[in-house]
Coordinates of N, CA and C in Angstrom, one line a residue:
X7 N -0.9 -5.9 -10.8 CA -0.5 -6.8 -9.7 C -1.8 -7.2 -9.0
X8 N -1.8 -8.3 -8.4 CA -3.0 -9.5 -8.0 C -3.2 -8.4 -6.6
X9 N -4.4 -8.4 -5.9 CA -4.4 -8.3 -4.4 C -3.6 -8.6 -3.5
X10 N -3.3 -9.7 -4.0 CA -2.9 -10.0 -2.6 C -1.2 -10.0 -2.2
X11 N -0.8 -9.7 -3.7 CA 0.6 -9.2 -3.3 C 0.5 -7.4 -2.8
X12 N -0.5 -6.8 -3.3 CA -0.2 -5.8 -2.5 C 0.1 -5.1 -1.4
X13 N -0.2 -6.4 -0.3 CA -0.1 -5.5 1.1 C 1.4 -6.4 1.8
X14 N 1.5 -7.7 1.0 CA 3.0 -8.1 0.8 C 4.1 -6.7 0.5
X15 N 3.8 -6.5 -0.7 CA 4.8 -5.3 -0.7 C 4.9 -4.0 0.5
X16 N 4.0 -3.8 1.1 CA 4.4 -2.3 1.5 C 5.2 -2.2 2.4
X17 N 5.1 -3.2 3.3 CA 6.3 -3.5 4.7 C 8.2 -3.0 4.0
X18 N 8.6 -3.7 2.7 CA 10.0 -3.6 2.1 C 9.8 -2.5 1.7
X19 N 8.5 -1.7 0.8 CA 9.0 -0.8 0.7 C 9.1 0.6 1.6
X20 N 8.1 0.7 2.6 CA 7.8 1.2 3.7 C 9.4 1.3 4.4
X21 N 9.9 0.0 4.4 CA 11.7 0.1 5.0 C 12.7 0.6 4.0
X22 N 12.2 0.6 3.1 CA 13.2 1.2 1.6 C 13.2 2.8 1.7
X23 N 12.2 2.9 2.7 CA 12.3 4.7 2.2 C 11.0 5.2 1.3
X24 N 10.5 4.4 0.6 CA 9.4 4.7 0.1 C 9.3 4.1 -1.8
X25 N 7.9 4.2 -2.3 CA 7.9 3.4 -3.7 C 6.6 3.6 -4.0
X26 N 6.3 3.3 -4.9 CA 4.6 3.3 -5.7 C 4.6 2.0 -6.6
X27 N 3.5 1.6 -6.6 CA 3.1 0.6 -7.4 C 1.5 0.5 -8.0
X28 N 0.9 -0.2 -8.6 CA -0.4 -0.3 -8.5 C -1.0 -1.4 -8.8
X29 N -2.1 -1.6 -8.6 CA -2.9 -2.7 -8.4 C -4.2 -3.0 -8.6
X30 N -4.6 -4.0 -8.9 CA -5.6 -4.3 -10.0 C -7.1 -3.5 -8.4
X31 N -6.7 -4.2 -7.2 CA -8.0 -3.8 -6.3 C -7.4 -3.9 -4.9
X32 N -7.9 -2.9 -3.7 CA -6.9 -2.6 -2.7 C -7.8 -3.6 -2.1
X33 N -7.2 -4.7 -1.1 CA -8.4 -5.6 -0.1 C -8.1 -4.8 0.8
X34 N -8.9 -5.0 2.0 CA -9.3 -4.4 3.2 C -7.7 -4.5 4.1
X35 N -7.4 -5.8 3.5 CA -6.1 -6.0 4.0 C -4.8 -5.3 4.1
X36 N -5.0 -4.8 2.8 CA -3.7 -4.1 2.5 C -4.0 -2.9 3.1
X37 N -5.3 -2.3 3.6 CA -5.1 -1.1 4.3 C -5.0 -1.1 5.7
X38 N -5.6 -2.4 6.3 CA -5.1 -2.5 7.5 C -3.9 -2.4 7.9
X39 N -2.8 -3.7 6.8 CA -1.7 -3.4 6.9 C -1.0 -2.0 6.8
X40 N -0.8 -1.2 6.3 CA -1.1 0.1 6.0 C -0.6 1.1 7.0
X41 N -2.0 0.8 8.0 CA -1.7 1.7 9.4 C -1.3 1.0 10.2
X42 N -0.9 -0.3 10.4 CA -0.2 -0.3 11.1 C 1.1 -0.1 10.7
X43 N 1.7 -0.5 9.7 CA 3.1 -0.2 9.3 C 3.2 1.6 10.0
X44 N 2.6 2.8 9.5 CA 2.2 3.7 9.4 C 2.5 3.9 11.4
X45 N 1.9 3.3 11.7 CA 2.4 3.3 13.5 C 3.6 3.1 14.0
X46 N 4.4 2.0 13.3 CA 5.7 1.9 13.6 C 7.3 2.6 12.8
X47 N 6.8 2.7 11.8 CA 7.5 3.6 10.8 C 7.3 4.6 10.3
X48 N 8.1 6.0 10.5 CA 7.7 7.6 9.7 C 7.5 7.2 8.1
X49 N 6.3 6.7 7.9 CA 5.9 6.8 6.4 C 4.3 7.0 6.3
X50 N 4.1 7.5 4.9 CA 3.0 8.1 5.1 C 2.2 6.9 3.5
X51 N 1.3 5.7 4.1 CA 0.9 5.6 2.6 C -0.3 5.9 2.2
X52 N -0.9 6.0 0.4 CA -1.8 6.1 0.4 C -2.2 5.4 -0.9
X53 N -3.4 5.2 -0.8 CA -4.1 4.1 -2.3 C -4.9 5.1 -2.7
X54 N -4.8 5.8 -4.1 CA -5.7 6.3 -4.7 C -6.0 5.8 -6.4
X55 N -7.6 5.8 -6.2 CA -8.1 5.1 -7.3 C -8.2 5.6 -8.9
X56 N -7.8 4.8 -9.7 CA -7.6 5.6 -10.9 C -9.0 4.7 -11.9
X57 N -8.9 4.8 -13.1 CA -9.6 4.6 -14.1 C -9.9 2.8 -13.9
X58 N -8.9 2.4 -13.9 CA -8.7 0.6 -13.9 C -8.2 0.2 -13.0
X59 N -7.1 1.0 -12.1 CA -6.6 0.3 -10.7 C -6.4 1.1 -9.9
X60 N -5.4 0.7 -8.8 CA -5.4 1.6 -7.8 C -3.9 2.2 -8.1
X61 N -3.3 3.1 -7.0 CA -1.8 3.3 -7.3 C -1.6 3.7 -5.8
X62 N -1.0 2.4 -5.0 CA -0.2 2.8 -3.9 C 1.0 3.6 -3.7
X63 N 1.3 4.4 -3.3 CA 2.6 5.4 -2.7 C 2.8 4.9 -1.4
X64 N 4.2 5.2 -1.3 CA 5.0 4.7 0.3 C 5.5 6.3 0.4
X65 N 5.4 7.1 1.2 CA 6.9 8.0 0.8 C 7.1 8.1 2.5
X66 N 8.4 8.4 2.7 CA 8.9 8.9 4.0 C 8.0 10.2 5.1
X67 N 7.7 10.1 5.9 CA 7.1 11.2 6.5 C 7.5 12.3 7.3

């Protein structure tokens, strides 16, 4: 998945309860978005880097 849908997705699933996905490269954006989602909703996310992309987690907190 492109950048820039990544920080698209976290808000739905952030409201869903939680989800993983990954992504070709995290922009600054998507972690901004991130904490703030993270301020208004008990979820906890995080982007960790693997071999070729990243792999976002949403889970409930």
């Amino acid at each position: 998945m492109g950048e820039h849908l990544a920080d698209q997705l976290l808000l739905p699933m952030a409201l869903a309860g939680g989800g993983t996905f990954s992504c070709s490269t995290v922009p600054q954006h998507a972690l901004t978005n991130a904490e703030v989602i993270a301020r208004f909703l008990p979820v906890h996310i995080t982007f960790e880097q693997q071999e070729r992309n990243s792999i976002c987690t949403v889970a409930a907190a």
